[in-house]
Coordinates of C-alpha atoms and ligand atoms in Angstrom, one line a residue:
X384 CA -32.2 159.7 82.8
X385 CA -31.8 157.6 85.7
X386 CA -29.3 158.1 88.3
X387 CA -27.3 155.6 89.4
X388 CA -25.6 155.9 93.4
X389 CA -21.8 155.4 93.5
X390 CA -20.6 154.8 97.3
X391 CA -16.9 156.1 96.8
X392 CA -14.4 154.7 98.8
X393 CA -11.5 157.0 99.4
X394 CA -8.7 158.0 102.1
X395 CA -9.8 161.2 103.3
X396 CA -10.6 162.6 99.6
X397 CA -8.2 160.6 97.8
X398 CA -10.7 158.7 95.6
X399 CA -9.7 155.0 95.3
X400 CA -8.6 153.2 91.8
X401 CA -12.1 151.1 91.8
X402 CA -14.5 153.7 92.3
X403 CA -12.9 155.8 89.3
X404 CA -14.0 152.4 87.8
X405 CA -17.7 152.4 88.8
X406 CA -18.3 155.7 87.6
X407 CA -17.0 154.8 84.0
X408 CA -19.9 151.2 85.1
X409 CA -22.4 153.2 86.1
X410 CA -22.8 155.9 83.1
X411 CA -23.6 152.5 81.0
X412 CA -26.6 152.7 83.1
X413 CA -27.3 156.3 83.7
X414 CA -26.4 159.1 85.5
X415 CA -23.9 158.7 88.7
X416 CA -24.4 160.0 91.6
X417 CA -21.6 159.9 93.8
X418 CA -22.1 159.0 97.8
X419 CA -19.2 159.9 99.9
X420 CA -18.8 160.0 103.4
X421 CA -15.8 161.0 105.8
X422 CA -13.7 164.4 105.3
X423 CA -12.5 165.4 101.8
X424 CA -15.6 165.6 100.1
X425 CA -14.6 169.0 98.2
X426 CA -11.2 167.5 96.9
X427 CA -13.0 163.9 95.9
X428 CA -15.9 166.0 94.4
X429 CA -12.7 167.4 91.4
X430 CA -11.5 163.9 90.6
X431 CA -15.3 162.5 91.2
X432 CA -16.3 165.3 88.2
X433 CA -13.6 164.0 85.9
X434 CA -14.8 160.4 85.8
X435 CA -18.6 161.3 85.4
X436 CA -20.0 162.2 88.8
X437 CA -23.1 165.1 87.8
X438 CA -23.5 165.0 91.7
X439 CA -21.2 164.4 95.2
X440 CA -23.7 163.9 97.5
X441 CA -21.2 164.3 101.1
X442 CA -22.1 163.8 104.3
X443 CA -19.0 163.6 107.4
X444 CA -20.0 162.8 111.0
X445 CA -17.4 161.2 113.5
X446 CA -19.5 158.1 113.3
X447 CA -18.1 157.0 110.4
X448 CA -14.7 156.5 112.0
X449 CA -16.0 156.1 115.3
X450 CA -17.7 152.7 114.7
X451 CA -18.2 149.5 112.2
X452 CA -20.0 150.0 108.9
X453 CA -23.9 150.5 110.2
X454 CA -23.5 154.3 110.0
X455 CA -22.3 154.5 106.9
X456 CA -25.9 151.5 105.9
X457 CA -27.4 154.5 107.2
X458 CA -26.1 157.4 105.3
X459 CA -26.0 155.4 102.1
X460 CA -29.9 154.5 102.7
X461 CA -30.6 158.5 103.1
X462 CA -28.8 159.3 100.2
X463 CA -30.8 156.2 98.1
X464 CA -34.1 157.6 99.4
X465 CA -33.1 160.9 98.4
X466 CA -32.2 160.0 94.7
X467 CA -34.2 156.7 94.2
X468 CA -31.9 155.4 92.0
X469 CA -31.9 152.8 89.2
X470 CA -28.9 151.0 90.9
X471 CA -26.1 151.5 94.1
X472 CA -22.8 150.7 92.9
X473 CA -20.0 149.5 95.3
X474 CA -16.5 148.5 95.2
X475 CA -15.7 144.8 96.5
X476 CA -14.1 145.6 99.0
X477 CA -15.2 144.2 102.7
X478 CA -16.0 147.4 103.8
X479 CA -18.0 147.3 100.2
X480 CA -20.0 144.0 100.3
X481 CA -20.9 144.7 103.6
X482 CA -22.3 148.0 103.5
X483 CA -24.1 146.6 100.2
X484 CA -25.4 143.8 101.9
X485 CA -26.9 145.4 105.0
X486 CA -28.5 148.5 102.9
X487 CA -30.1 145.9 100.0
X488 CA -32.0 143.4 103.4
X489 CA -33.0 147.5 104.7
X490 CA -34.4 148.5 101.5
X491 CA -35.7 144.9 100.2
X492 CA -33.5 145.1 97.3
X493 CA -31.6 142.0 95.4
X494 CA -28.2 142.1 96.1
X495 CA -25.4 141.0 93.0
X496 CA -21.0 141.2 94.5
X497 CA -18.4 140.5 92.9
X498 CA -19.2 141.4 89.4
X499 CA -16.4 141.8 86.3
X500 CA -18.6 143.7 83.9
X501 CA -22.0 145.7 84.1
X502 CA -24.3 146.5 80.9
X503 CA -27.6 148.2 80.7
X504 CA -30.3 145.6 80.2
X505 CA -33.9 145.8 78.8
X506 CA -35.2 145.5 82.4
X507 CA -32.2 146.9 84.4
X508 CA -28.8 146.3 84.6
X509 CA -27.1 143.1 83.7
X510 CA -24.1 141.9 85.7
X511 CA -21.4 139.4 84.8
X512 CA -19.6 137.1 88.0
X513 CA -17.2 134.6 87.2
X514 CA -18.2 131.6 89.8
X515 CA -16.6 128.3 90.3
X516 CA -13.2 129.2 90.4
X517 CA -13.7 130.8 87.1
X518 CA -15.1 127.9 85.3
X519 CA -18.4 130.1 84.3
X520 CA -18.8 133.5 83.8
X521 CA -23.0 134.2 84.8
X522 CA -24.9 136.8 83.3
X523 CA -27.3 138.5 86.0
X524 CA -30.1 140.7 87.1
X525 CA -32.0 141.7 90.3
X526 CA -35.5 141.0 89.6
X527 CA -36.7 142.9 93.4
X528 CA -36.2 146.5 94.2
X529 CA -33.0 148.4 93.3
X530 CA -30.3 146.6 91.9
X531 CA -27.1 146.8 94.5
X532 CA -23.9 145.3 93.2
X533 CA -20.8 145.2 93.9
X534 CA -17.7 145.1 91.7
X535 CA -14.5 143.3 91.8
X536 CA -12.0 146.1 91.2
X537 CA -9.9 146.2 87.7
X538 CA -13.1 145.1 86.2
X539 CA -13.3 148.9 83.7
X540 CA -11.1 150.9 83.2
X541 CA -11.5 154.4 84.5
X542 CA -12.7 156.8 81.5
X543 CA -12.5 160.6 82.0
X544 CA -16.2 161.9 81.3
X545 CA -15.9 165.8 83.0
X546 CA -19.4 166.6 84.4
X547 CA -20.7 168.9 86.7
X548 CA -19.7 167.1 89.9
X549 CA -21.5 169.5 92.0
X550 CA -21.3 168.5 96.0
X551 CA -24.6 168.9 97.5
X552 CA -24.8 167.9 101.3
X553 CA -26.5 165.2 102.2
X554 CA -28.8 164.8 105.9
X555 CA -28.1 161.5 108.0
X556 CA -29.0 160.8 110.9
X557 CA -27.2 157.8 112.2
X558 CA -29.4 155.7 114.5
X559 CA -28.7 154.2 118.2
X560 CA -28.9 151.0 116.6
X561 CA -25.8 151.7 114.3
X562 CA -23.3 152.4 117.4
X563 CA -23.6 149.0 118.7
X564 CA -19.8 148.0 117.7
X565 CA -17.3 151.0 118.2
X566 CA -13.5 150.6 117.1
X567 CA -11.2 150.3 119.9
X568 CA -7.8 151.0 118.3
X569 CA -6.5 151.6 114.9
X570 CA -2.9 150.0 113.9
X571 CA -1.7 151.0 110.7
X572 CA -0.1 148.5 108.0
X573 CA 3.3 148.9 107.7
X574 CA 3.7 150.8 104.3
X575 CA 5.6 148.7 101.7
X576 CA 5.3 151.4 99.0
X577 CA 3.5 148.6 96.6
X578 CA -0.2 149.3 95.6
X579 CA -2.5 147.3 97.3
X580 CA -3.1 143.6 96.2
X581 CA -6.7 143.9 95.0
X582 CA -6.5 147.3 93.1
X583 CA -2.7 146.4 91.4
X584 CA -2.8 146.7 87.6
X585 CA 0.1 144.1 87.8
X586 CA 0.6 141.4 90.1
X587 CA 3.5 139.3 90.7
X588 CA 3.0 136.6 93.0
X589 CA 5.2 134.0 94.1
X590 CA 4.6 130.1 95.4
X591 CA 6.5 127.0 96.6
X592 CA 8.9 127.2 93.9
X593 CA 10.5 130.0 95.5
X594 CA 11.8 127.9 98.6
X595 CA 12.3 130.0 101.4
X596 CA 11.2 133.7 103.2
X597 CA 14.5 134.5 102.5
X598 CA 14.1 134.2 98.5
X599 CA 10.7 136.0 98.2
X600 CA 13.2 139.4 97.0
X601 CA 13.2 137.9 94.4
X602 CA 10.2 138.6 93.7
X603 CA 9.9 141.7 95.5
X604 CA 12.5 143.2 93.2
X605 CA 10.5 141.9 89.9
X606 CA 7.4 143.3 91.7
X607 CA 8.8 147.4 92.5
X608 CA 10.4 147.1 89.0
X609 CA 6.8 146.8 87.6
X610 CA 5.2 149.2 90.2
X611 CA 3.2 146.0 90.9
X612 CA 1.2 143.9 94.2
X613 CA 3.2 140.6 96.0
X614 CA 0.8 137.8 95.8
X615 CA 1.5 134.4 97.3
X616 CA -0.1 131.0 96.7
X617 CA -1.4 129.4 100.1
X618 CA 1.5 127.2 99.7
X619 CA 3.9 130.3 100.2
X620 CA 2.0 131.6 103.4
X621 CA 1.1 128.4 105.0
X622 CA 5.1 128.0 105.1
X623 CA 5.5 131.2 106.9
X624 CA 7.4 133.2 104.2
X625 CA 4.8 135.4 103.5
X626 CA 2.1 136.8 104.8
X627 CA -1.6 135.7 104.3
X628 CA -2.8 139.1 103.3
X629 CA -1.0 138.6 100.8
X630 CA -2.0 135.5 99.8
X631 CA -4.8 135.2 96.2
X632 CA -7.2 132.5 95.8
X633 CA -10.2 130.3 97.1
X634 CA -8.9 131.4 100.9
X635 CA -7.4 134.2 100.0
X636 CA -7.6 137.9 98.1
X637 CA -9.7 137.4 94.3
X638 CA -7.2 139.7 92.1
X639 CA -7.9 140.6 88.5
X640 CA -5.3 142.8 87.4
X641 CA -3.9 143.8 83.4
X642 CA -1.2 141.3 84.6
X643 CA -1.0 138.4 86.8
X644 CA 2.6 136.9 87.0
X645 CA 2.8 133.7 88.4
X646 CA 6.6 132.5 89.8
X647 CA 7.0 128.7 91.3
X648 CA 3.0 128.1 91.0
X649 CA 1.6 124.7 89.9
X650 CA -1.9 126.3 89.6
X651 CA -3.9 124.5 91.6
X652 CA -8.0 124.9 91.1
X653 CA -8.1 127.3 94.7
X654 CA -5.3 129.2 93.5
X655 CA -7.2 129.6 89.8
X656 CA -10.1 130.9 92.1
X657 CA -8.4 134.2 92.5
X658 CA -6.4 135.1 89.8
X659 CA -8.1 133.2 86.5
X660 CA -10.3 136.6 85.6
X661 CA -6.6 138.6 85.2
X662 CA -6.6 139.9 81.7
X663 CA -3.5 138.5 81.3
X664 CA -1.4 135.7 83.2
X665 CA 2.2 134.8 82.6
X666 CA 3.8 131.8 84.7
X667 CA 7.2 131.1 85.4
X668 CA 8.1 127.0 86.4
X669 CA 10.3 124.5 85.9
X670 CA 7.5 121.5 85.4
X671 CA 6.0 121.7 81.5
X672 CA 3.3 120.0 82.4
X673 CA 2.5 122.4 85.5
X674 CA -1.8 122.6 85.8
X675 CA -0.6 126.4 85.3
X676 CA 0.3 126.2 81.7
X677 CA -3.0 125.4 80.7
X678 CA -4.8 128.9 82.2
X679 CA -1.3 131.1 80.6
X680 CA -1.1 133.8 77.6
X681 CA 2.5 133.5 78.1
X682 CA 4.4 130.4 80.0
X683 CA 7.9 130.1 80.8
X684 CA 9.3 126.6 81.1
X685 CA 12.9 127.4 83.3
X686 CA 14.3 128.0 87.1
X687 CA 12.8 131.2 88.2
X688 CA 15.8 132.2 89.5
X689 CA 17.3 132.6 86.5
X690 CA 13.9 133.9 84.4
X691 CA 12.4 136.1 87.0
X692 CA 16.0 138.3 88.3
X693 CA 16.7 138.2 83.7
X694 CA 13.1 139.8 83.4
X695 CA 13.7 141.7 86.5
X696 CA 17.4 143.3 84.3
X697 CA 15.6 143.5 81.5
X698 CA 12.4 145.4 82.8
X699 CA 14.8 148.1 84.3
X700 CA 17.0 148.5 81.2
X701 CA 13.8 148.9 79.3
X702 CA 12.2 151.8 81.8
Ligands
LIG559 P1 3.2 123.2 94.5 O1 1.4 122.8 93.8 O2 3.9 122.4 95.2 O3 3.5 124.1 92.8 C1 4.9 124.4 93.4 C2 5.6 124.5 92.1 O4 6.6 125.4 91.8 C3 5.1 123.4 91.2 O5 4.9 123.5 90.1 C4 7.1 123.1 90.6 O6 7.3 122.8 89.6 C5 7.3 125.0 90.4 N1 8.8 124.8 90.7 C6 9.1 124.4 92.2 N2 10.6 125.0 92.3 C7 10.6 126.3 90.8 C8 11.5 126.5 90.4 N3 13.0 126.7 91.5 N4 11.1 127.0 89.3 C9 10.4 127.4 88.9 N5 9.3 126.8 89.0 C10 9.7 125.5 90.1 N6 -3.9 127.6 97.4 C11 -3.4 129.2 96.5 O7 -3.0 129.4 96.4 N7 -4.6 129.8 97.3 C12 -5.6 129.8 98.4 O8 -6.5 130.6 98.4 C13 -6.3 128.3 98.1 N8 -7.1 127.9 99.1 C14 -6.8 126.6 99.3 C15 -8.5 125.8 100.0 C16 -8.7 125.0 100.4 C17 -9.9 124.7 100.7 C18 -7.6 123.8 99.9 C19 -8.1 122.2 100.4 C20 -6.6 124.7 98.9 C21 -6.4 125.1 99.0 N9 -5.4 126.0 98.3 C22 -5.3 127.4 98.1 C23 -3.6 125.1 98.2 C24 -4.1 124.7 96.5 O9 -4.7 123.5 96.3 C25 -2.4 124.3 96.7 O10 -2.0 123.3 97.6 C26 -1.6 125.3 96.5 O11 -1.7 127.0 96.0 C27 0.2 125.2 95.9 O12 0.7 126.2 96.4 P2 1.6 126.2 94.9 O13 1.6 126.4 93.6 O14 2.4 127.3 95.3 O15 2.2 125.1 95.7

Protein backbone atom coordinates (compact mmCIF):
# COMPACT_ATOMS: atom_id res chain seq x y z
CA UNK A 1 0.00 0.00 0.00
CA UNK A 2 1.27 3.49 -0.82
CA UNK A 3 2.61 5.56 2.04
CA UNK A 4 1.31 9.03 2.87
CA UNK A 5 3.50 11.52 4.71
CA UNK A 6 1.81 13.42 7.52
CA UNK A 7 3.60 16.46 8.97
CA UNK A 8 3.22 16.44 12.76
CA UNK A 9 2.18 19.66 14.47
CA UNK A 10 3.14 19.36 18.14
CA UNK A 11 4.34 21.19 21.22
CA UNK A 12 7.35 19.26 22.59
CA UNK A 13 5.80 15.91 21.75
CA UNK A 14 2.16 16.79 22.61
CA UNK A 15 0.51 16.14 19.26
CA UNK A 16 -2.09 18.71 18.26
CA UNK A 17 -5.55 17.53 17.23
CA UNK A 18 -5.31 18.63 13.55
CA UNK A 19 -2.49 16.09 13.08
CA UNK A 20 -4.73 13.29 14.36
CA UNK A 21 -7.36 14.43 11.87
CA UNK A 22 -4.73 14.26 9.10
CA UNK A 23 -3.88 10.68 10.08
CA UNK A 24 -7.56 9.75 9.76
CA UNK A 25 -7.74 11.31 6.28
CA UNK A 26 -4.36 9.85 5.26
CA UNK A 27 -5.69 6.33 5.91
CA UNK A 28 -8.24 6.86 3.13
CA UNK A 29 -5.34 7.19 0.68
CA UNK A 30 -2.68 4.85 2.04
CA UNK A 31 -0.53 4.08 5.08
CA UNK A 32 0.27 7.14 7.19
CA UNK A 33 3.94 7.82 7.92
CA UNK A 34 4.30 10.67 10.41
CA UNK A 35 7.18 13.16 10.22
CA UNK A 36 8.06 14.50 13.67
CA UNK A 37 10.60 17.34 13.89
CA UNK A 38 12.03 18.57 17.18
CA UNK A 39 11.98 17.18 20.72
CA UNK A 40 9.51 14.62 22.06
CA UNK A 41 9.26 12.11 19.19
CA UNK A 42 9.04 9.07 21.49
CA UNK A 43 6.14 10.58 23.46
CA UNK A 44 4.40 11.73 20.29
CA UNK A 45 4.87 8.31 18.65
CA UNK A 46 2.52 6.71 21.20
CA UNK A 47 -0.34 9.02 20.19
CA UNK A 48 0.55 8.86 16.51
CA UNK A 49 0.56 5.04 16.58
CA UNK A 50 -2.85 5.00 18.30
CA UNK A 51 -4.21 7.00 15.37
CA UNK A 52 -2.80 4.92 12.55
CA UNK A 53 0.83 5.97 11.96
CA UNK A 54 2.67 2.87 10.75
CA UNK A 55 5.99 4.67 11.13
CA UNK A 56 7.29 7.87 12.68
CA UNK A 57 10.25 9.51 10.95
CA UNK A 58 11.92 11.65 13.61
CA UNK A 59 14.62 14.30 13.43
CA UNK A 60 15.74 16.78 16.05
CA UNK A 61 18.14 19.62 15.38
CA UNK A 62 18.64 23.04 16.97
CA UNK A 63 17.99 24.62 13.56
CA UNK A 64 14.28 23.66 13.79
CA UNK A 65 13.79 26.09 16.68
CA UNK A 66 16.51 28.65 15.86
CA UNK A 67 15.31 29.53 12.37
CA UNK A 68 12.01 30.11 10.59
CA UNK A 69 10.49 27.27 8.56
CA UNK A 70 13.21 26.54 5.94
CA UNK A 71 15.11 23.87 8.00
CA UNK A 72 11.81 22.04 8.50
CA UNK A 73 11.32 22.07 4.73
CA UNK A 74 14.77 20.45 4.38
CA UNK A 75 13.64 17.73 6.81
CA UNK A 76 10.29 17.13 5.13
CA UNK A 77 12.07 16.95 1.77
CA UNK A 78 14.44 14.32 3.24
CA UNK A 79 11.40 12.32 4.41
CA UNK A 80 9.82 12.69 0.98
CA UNK A 81 12.98 11.38 -0.70
CA UNK A 82 13.23 8.47 1.77
CA UNK A 83 9.62 7.35 1.34
CA UNK A 84 8.44 8.41 -2.17
CA UNK A 85 4.91 8.91 -0.79
CA UNK A 86 1.59 9.00 -2.62
CA UNK A 87 0.82 12.35 -0.98
CA UNK A 88 2.10 14.77 1.66
CA UNK A 89 -0.45 16.15 4.14
CA UNK A 90 0.05 19.15 6.44
CA UNK A 91 -2.26 21.12 8.72
CA UNK A 92 -3.60 24.37 7.25
CA UNK A 93 -1.83 26.50 9.85
CA UNK A 94 0.34 29.44 8.78
CA UNK A 95 3.41 27.22 9.30
CA UNK A 96 1.85 24.19 7.60
CA UNK A 97 0.93 26.18 4.52
CA UNK A 98 4.36 27.79 4.24
CA UNK A 99 6.19 24.48 4.65
CA UNK A 100 3.81 22.80 2.18
CA UNK A 101 4.21 25.54 -0.43
CA UNK A 102 8.01 25.53 -0.18
CA UNK A 103 8.14 21.73 -0.39
CA UNK A 104 5.85 21.72 -3.44
CA UNK A 105 8.15 24.17 -5.24
CA UNK A 106 11.24 22.13 -4.37
CA UNK A 107 9.82 18.80 -5.54
CA UNK A 108 8.01 20.28 -8.56
CA UNK A 109 4.55 19.33 -7.34
CA UNK A 110 1.17 20.97 -7.27
CA UNK A 111 -0.31 22.01 -3.93
CA UNK A 112 -3.89 22.31 -2.69
CA UNK A 113 -4.40 24.41 0.44
CA UNK A 114 -7.27 24.65 2.93
CA UNK A 115 -8.93 21.36 1.99
CA UNK A 116 -11.96 20.50 4.12
CA UNK A 117 -12.17 16.87 3.02
CA UNK A 118 -10.06 14.30 1.25
CA UNK A 119 -10.85 11.06 -0.55
CA UNK A 120 -9.02 8.53 -2.67
CA UNK A 121 -9.54 8.92 -6.43
CA UNK A 122 -8.62 6.74 -9.42
CA UNK A 123 -5.87 9.20 -10.38
CA UNK A 124 -4.79 10.33 -6.91
CA UNK A 125 -6.30 12.01 -3.85
CA UNK A 126 -9.23 14.35 -4.42
CA UNK A 127 -9.46 17.35 -2.10
CA UNK A 128 -12.62 19.31 -1.32
CA UNK A 129 -12.30 23.05 -0.78
CA UNK A 130 -14.88 25.61 0.24
CA UNK A 131 -14.33 28.72 -1.92
CA UNK A 132 -15.69 32.23 -2.59
CA UNK A 133 -16.77 32.81 1.00
CA UNK A 134 -18.07 29.24 1.13
CA UNK A 135 -20.55 29.90 -1.70
CA UNK A 136 -19.11 26.97 -3.67
CA UNK A 137 -17.54 23.63 -2.93
CA UNK A 138 -14.85 22.47 -5.35
CA UNK A 139 -13.13 19.14 -5.76
CA UNK A 140 -9.57 19.23 -7.07
CA UNK A 141 -6.73 16.88 -7.82
CA UNK A 142 -3.02 17.62 -8.18
CA UNK A 143 -1.96 16.68 -11.70
CA UNK A 144 1.79 17.34 -11.44
CA UNK A 145 4.13 15.51 -9.09
CA UNK A 146 3.25 14.18 -5.64
CA UNK A 147 0.18 15.95 -4.23
CA UNK A 148 0.95 18.29 -1.34
CA UNK A 149 -2.28 19.08 0.51
CA UNK A 150 -2.96 21.23 3.56
CA UNK A 151 -6.17 20.47 5.47
CA UNK A 152 -8.16 22.81 7.70
CA UNK A 153 -8.57 21.85 11.37
CA UNK A 154 -11.86 20.10 12.27
CA UNK A 155 -12.22 18.64 8.76
CA UNK A 156 -12.41 15.10 10.13
CA UNK A 157 -12.97 13.46 13.49
CA UNK A 158 -9.77 11.77 14.72
CA UNK A 159 -10.30 8.01 14.75
CA UNK A 160 -8.39 5.47 16.81
CA UNK A 161 -6.66 2.96 14.52
CA UNK A 162 -3.80 1.22 16.34
CA UNK A 163 -0.67 0.79 14.20
CA UNK A 164 3.00 0.05 14.80
CA UNK A 165 4.21 3.66 14.98
CA UNK A 166 7.83 2.52 14.92
CA UNK A 167 10.19 5.44 15.39
CA UNK A 168 12.96 5.71 12.78
CA UNK A 169 15.61 8.41 12.76
CA UNK A 170 15.57 10.64 9.72
CA UNK A 171 18.92 11.94 8.46
CA UNK A 172 18.60 15.64 7.77
CA UNK A 173 21.25 18.05 6.54
CA UNK A 174 20.09 21.61 7.01
CA UNK A 175 21.38 23.65 4.07
CA UNK A 176 23.16 26.97 4.71
CA UNK A 177 20.59 28.59 2.46
CA UNK A 178 17.89 27.48 4.94
CA UNK A 179 19.48 29.49 7.73
CA UNK A 180 18.63 32.85 6.22
CA UNK A 181 16.13 33.97 8.86
CA UNK A 182 16.98 33.51 12.52
CA UNK A 183 14.45 33.82 15.34
CA UNK A 184 15.77 36.47 17.73
CA UNK A 185 13.16 36.25 20.48
CA UNK A 186 9.90 34.57 21.41
CA UNK A 187 7.23 36.14 23.57
CA UNK A 188 4.62 33.64 24.67
CA UNK A 189 1.11 35.00 24.59
CA UNK A 190 -0.66 35.20 27.92
CA UNK A 191 -2.68 32.02 28.19
CA UNK A 192 -6.45 32.38 28.52
CA UNK A 193 -6.79 28.66 29.20
CA UNK A 194 -9.14 28.45 26.22
CA UNK A 195 -8.53 26.29 23.15
CA UNK A 196 -6.83 27.76 20.09
CA UNK A 197 -9.43 29.44 17.88
CA UNK A 198 -8.78 27.47 14.69
CA UNK A 199 -8.61 24.13 16.51
CA UNK A 200 -11.54 24.54 18.89
CA UNK A 201 -14.54 22.21 18.59
CA UNK A 202 -16.80 25.06 19.75
CA UNK A 203 -16.40 28.79 19.05
CA UNK A 204 -18.50 31.56 20.60
CA UNK A 205 -18.11 34.89 18.77
CA UNK A 206 -19.25 38.39 19.59
CA UNK A 207 -19.81 41.29 17.21
CA UNK A 208 -20.77 44.95 17.26
CA UNK A 209 -23.92 43.99 19.17
CA UNK A 210 -21.73 43.26 22.22
CA UNK A 211 -21.37 47.03 22.40
CA UNK A 212 -18.03 47.45 24.19
CA UNK A 213 -14.95 45.63 25.49
CA UNK A 214 -16.47 45.73 28.97
CA UNK A 215 -19.30 43.46 27.77
CA UNK A 216 -17.14 40.73 26.18
CA UNK A 217 -17.04 38.77 29.49
CA UNK A 218 -20.67 37.84 28.65
CA UNK A 219 -19.35 36.04 25.54
CA UNK A 220 -16.35 34.63 27.44
CA UNK A 221 -18.59 33.19 30.17
CA UNK A 222 -20.62 31.22 27.62
CA UNK A 223 -17.39 30.10 25.91
CA UNK A 224 -15.95 28.91 29.23
CA UNK A 225 -19.11 27.02 30.16
CA UNK A 226 -18.77 25.10 26.87
CA UNK A 227 -14.96 24.78 26.85
CA UNK A 228 -14.98 26.92 23.71
CA UNK A 229 -12.70 29.47 22.05
CA UNK A 230 -13.78 33.11 21.75
CA UNK A 231 -14.07 34.76 18.34
CA UNK A 232 -14.96 38.28 17.26
CA UNK A 233 -16.22 40.06 14.17
CA UNK A 234 -14.06 42.67 12.52
CA UNK A 235 -16.38 45.40 13.76
CA UNK A 236 -15.66 44.33 17.35
CA UNK A 237 -11.92 44.05 16.64
CA UNK A 238 -11.70 47.39 14.80
CA UNK A 239 -13.46 49.04 17.74
CA UNK A 240 -10.66 47.73 19.97
CA UNK A 241 -12.98 45.50 22.01
CA UNK A 242 -11.15 42.24 21.29
CA UNK A 243 -7.70 41.30 19.90
CA UNK A 244 -7.19 40.79 16.17
CA UNK A 245 -5.87 37.28 16.88
CA UNK A 246 -9.49 36.37 17.66
CA UNK A 247 -11.01 37.84 14.48
CA UNK A 248 -13.01 35.40 12.39
CA UNK A 249 -13.47 36.06 8.70
CA UNK A 250 -11.84 36.97 5.43
CA UNK A 251 -9.12 39.08 7.02
CA UNK A 252 -9.10 37.09 10.24
CA UNK A 253 -9.02 33.38 10.95
CA UNK A 254 -10.98 30.69 9.25
CA UNK A 255 -12.70 28.24 11.61
CA UNK A 256 -14.68 25.03 11.05
CA UNK A 257 -15.80 23.96 14.53
CA UNK A 258 -18.54 21.47 15.34
CA UNK A 259 -20.53 24.36 16.83
CA UNK A 260 -20.27 28.10 16.06
CA UNK A 261 -22.33 30.55 18.11
CA UNK A 262 -22.54 34.11 16.75
CA UNK A 263 -23.90 36.74 19.12
CA UNK A 264 -24.60 40.28 17.91
CA UNK A 265 -23.08 39.57 14.48
CA UNK A 266 -25.02 40.53 11.33
CA UNK A 267 -23.48 37.90 9.04
CA UNK A 268 -21.62 39.99 6.45
CA UNK A 269 -20.08 37.98 3.60
CA UNK A 270 -16.56 38.67 4.93
CA UNK A 271 -17.50 37.20 8.31
CA UNK A 272 -19.19 34.18 6.72
CA UNK A 273 -15.99 33.49 4.78
CA UNK A 274 -14.34 32.49 8.03
CA UNK A 275 -17.08 30.40 9.64
CA UNK A 276 -19.54 29.12 7.06
CA UNK A 277 -18.05 25.61 7.03
CA UNK A 278 -18.86 25.18 10.76
CA UNK A 279 -20.91 22.02 11.25
CA UNK A 280 -23.71 23.61 13.33
CA UNK A 281 -24.29 27.36 13.39
CA UNK A 282 -26.33 29.20 16.02
CA UNK A 283 -27.02 32.94 15.91
CA UNK A 284 -28.38 35.27 18.54
CA UNK A 285 -29.46 38.60 17.09
CA UNK A 286 -32.17 41.04 18.02
CA UNK A 287 -32.90 41.80 14.34
CA UNK A 288 -35.00 38.99 12.80
CA UNK A 289 -33.93 40.23 9.33
CA UNK A 290 -30.17 39.94 10.03
CA UNK A 291 -28.48 38.06 7.13
CA UNK A 292 -26.81 35.65 9.58
CA UNK A 293 -30.19 33.92 9.95
CA UNK A 294 -29.93 32.79 6.30
CA UNK A 295 -27.20 30.31 7.15
CA UNK A 296 -27.93 29.18 10.68
CA UNK A 297 -29.11 25.80 11.90
CA UNK A 298 -30.68 27.43 14.98
CA UNK A 299 -31.51 31.12 15.36
CA UNK A 300 -32.60 33.05 18.41
CA UNK A 301 -34.19 36.47 17.85
CA UNK A 302 -33.47 38.35 21.02
CA UNK A 303 -31.21 40.59 23.03
CA UNK A 304 -27.88 38.85 23.53
CA UNK A 305 -27.60 40.36 27.02
CA UNK A 306 -30.64 38.28 28.01
CA UNK A 307 -30.12 35.21 25.84
CA UNK A 308 -26.38 34.59 26.32
CA UNK A 309 -26.33 34.68 30.17
CA UNK A 310 -29.47 32.48 30.25
CA UNK A 311 -27.77 30.01 27.92
CA UNK A 312 -24.61 30.05 30.06
CA UNK A 313 -26.63 29.26 33.19
CA UNK A 314 -28.48 26.45 31.41
CA UNK A 315 -25.20 24.91 30.19
CA UNK A 316 -23.78 25.06 33.73
CA UNK A 317 -26.90 23.38 35.18
CA UNK A 318 -26.76 20.56 32.62
CA UNK A 319 -23.05 19.87 33.08
P1 LIG B 1 -22.76 44.76 12.33
O1 LIG B 1 -22.85 44.46 10.90
O2 LIG B 1 -22.92 46.18 12.77
O3 LIG B 1 -23.86 43.87 13.06
C1 LIG B 1 -24.14 43.93 14.41
C2 LIG B 1 -25.35 43.04 14.66
O4 LIG B 1 -25.59 42.98 16.05
C3 LIG B 1 -26.61 43.54 14.00
O5 LIG B 1 -27.15 42.50 13.19
C4 LIG B 1 -27.56 43.89 15.18
O6 LIG B 1 -28.90 43.55 14.91
C5 LIG B 1 -27.00 42.98 16.25
N1 LIG B 1 -27.23 43.47 17.60
C6 LIG B 1 -27.01 44.72 18.10
N2 LIG B 1 -27.27 44.75 19.41
C7 LIG B 1 -27.66 43.50 19.77
C8 LIG B 1 -28.08 42.90 20.98
N3 LIG B 1 -28.11 43.60 22.13
N4 LIG B 1 -28.44 41.61 20.96
C9 LIG B 1 -28.42 40.88 19.83
N5 LIG B 1 -28.03 41.40 18.63
C10 LIG B 1 -27.66 42.68 18.62
N6 LIG B 1 -15.76 41.20 9.06
C11 LIG B 1 -15.48 40.15 9.85
O7 LIG B 1 -16.22 39.82 10.78
N7 LIG B 1 -14.33 39.45 9.63
C12 LIG B 1 -13.45 39.74 8.65
O8 LIG B 1 -12.41 39.07 8.53
C13 LIG B 1 -13.76 40.84 7.79
N8 LIG B 1 -12.93 41.15 6.76
C14 LIG B 1 -13.30 42.18 5.92
C15 LIG B 1 -12.52 42.45 4.80
C16 LIG B 1 -12.87 43.45 3.93
C17 LIG B 1 -12.01 43.71 2.73
C18 LIG B 1 -14.04 44.23 4.18
C19 LIG B 1 -14.44 45.33 3.23
C20 LIG B 1 -14.81 43.97 5.29
C21 LIG B 1 -14.45 42.96 6.18
N9 LIG B 1 -15.23 42.67 7.31
C22 LIG B 1 -14.93 41.59 8.06
C23 LIG B 1 -16.29 43.58 7.76
C24 LIG B 1 -17.70 43.12 7.38
O9 LIG B 1 -18.03 43.61 6.11
C25 LIG B 1 -18.71 43.65 8.42
O10 LIG B 1 -18.59 45.06 8.48
C26 LIG B 1 -18.51 43.09 9.82
O11 LIG B 1 -18.44 41.69 9.77
C27 LIG B 1 -19.68 43.53 10.70
O12 LIG B 1 -19.47 43.07 12.00
P2 LIG B 1 -20.71 42.83 12.94
O13 LIG B 1 -21.61 41.81 12.34
O14 LIG B 1 -20.20 42.58 14.30
O15 LIG B 1 -21.40 44.26 12.98
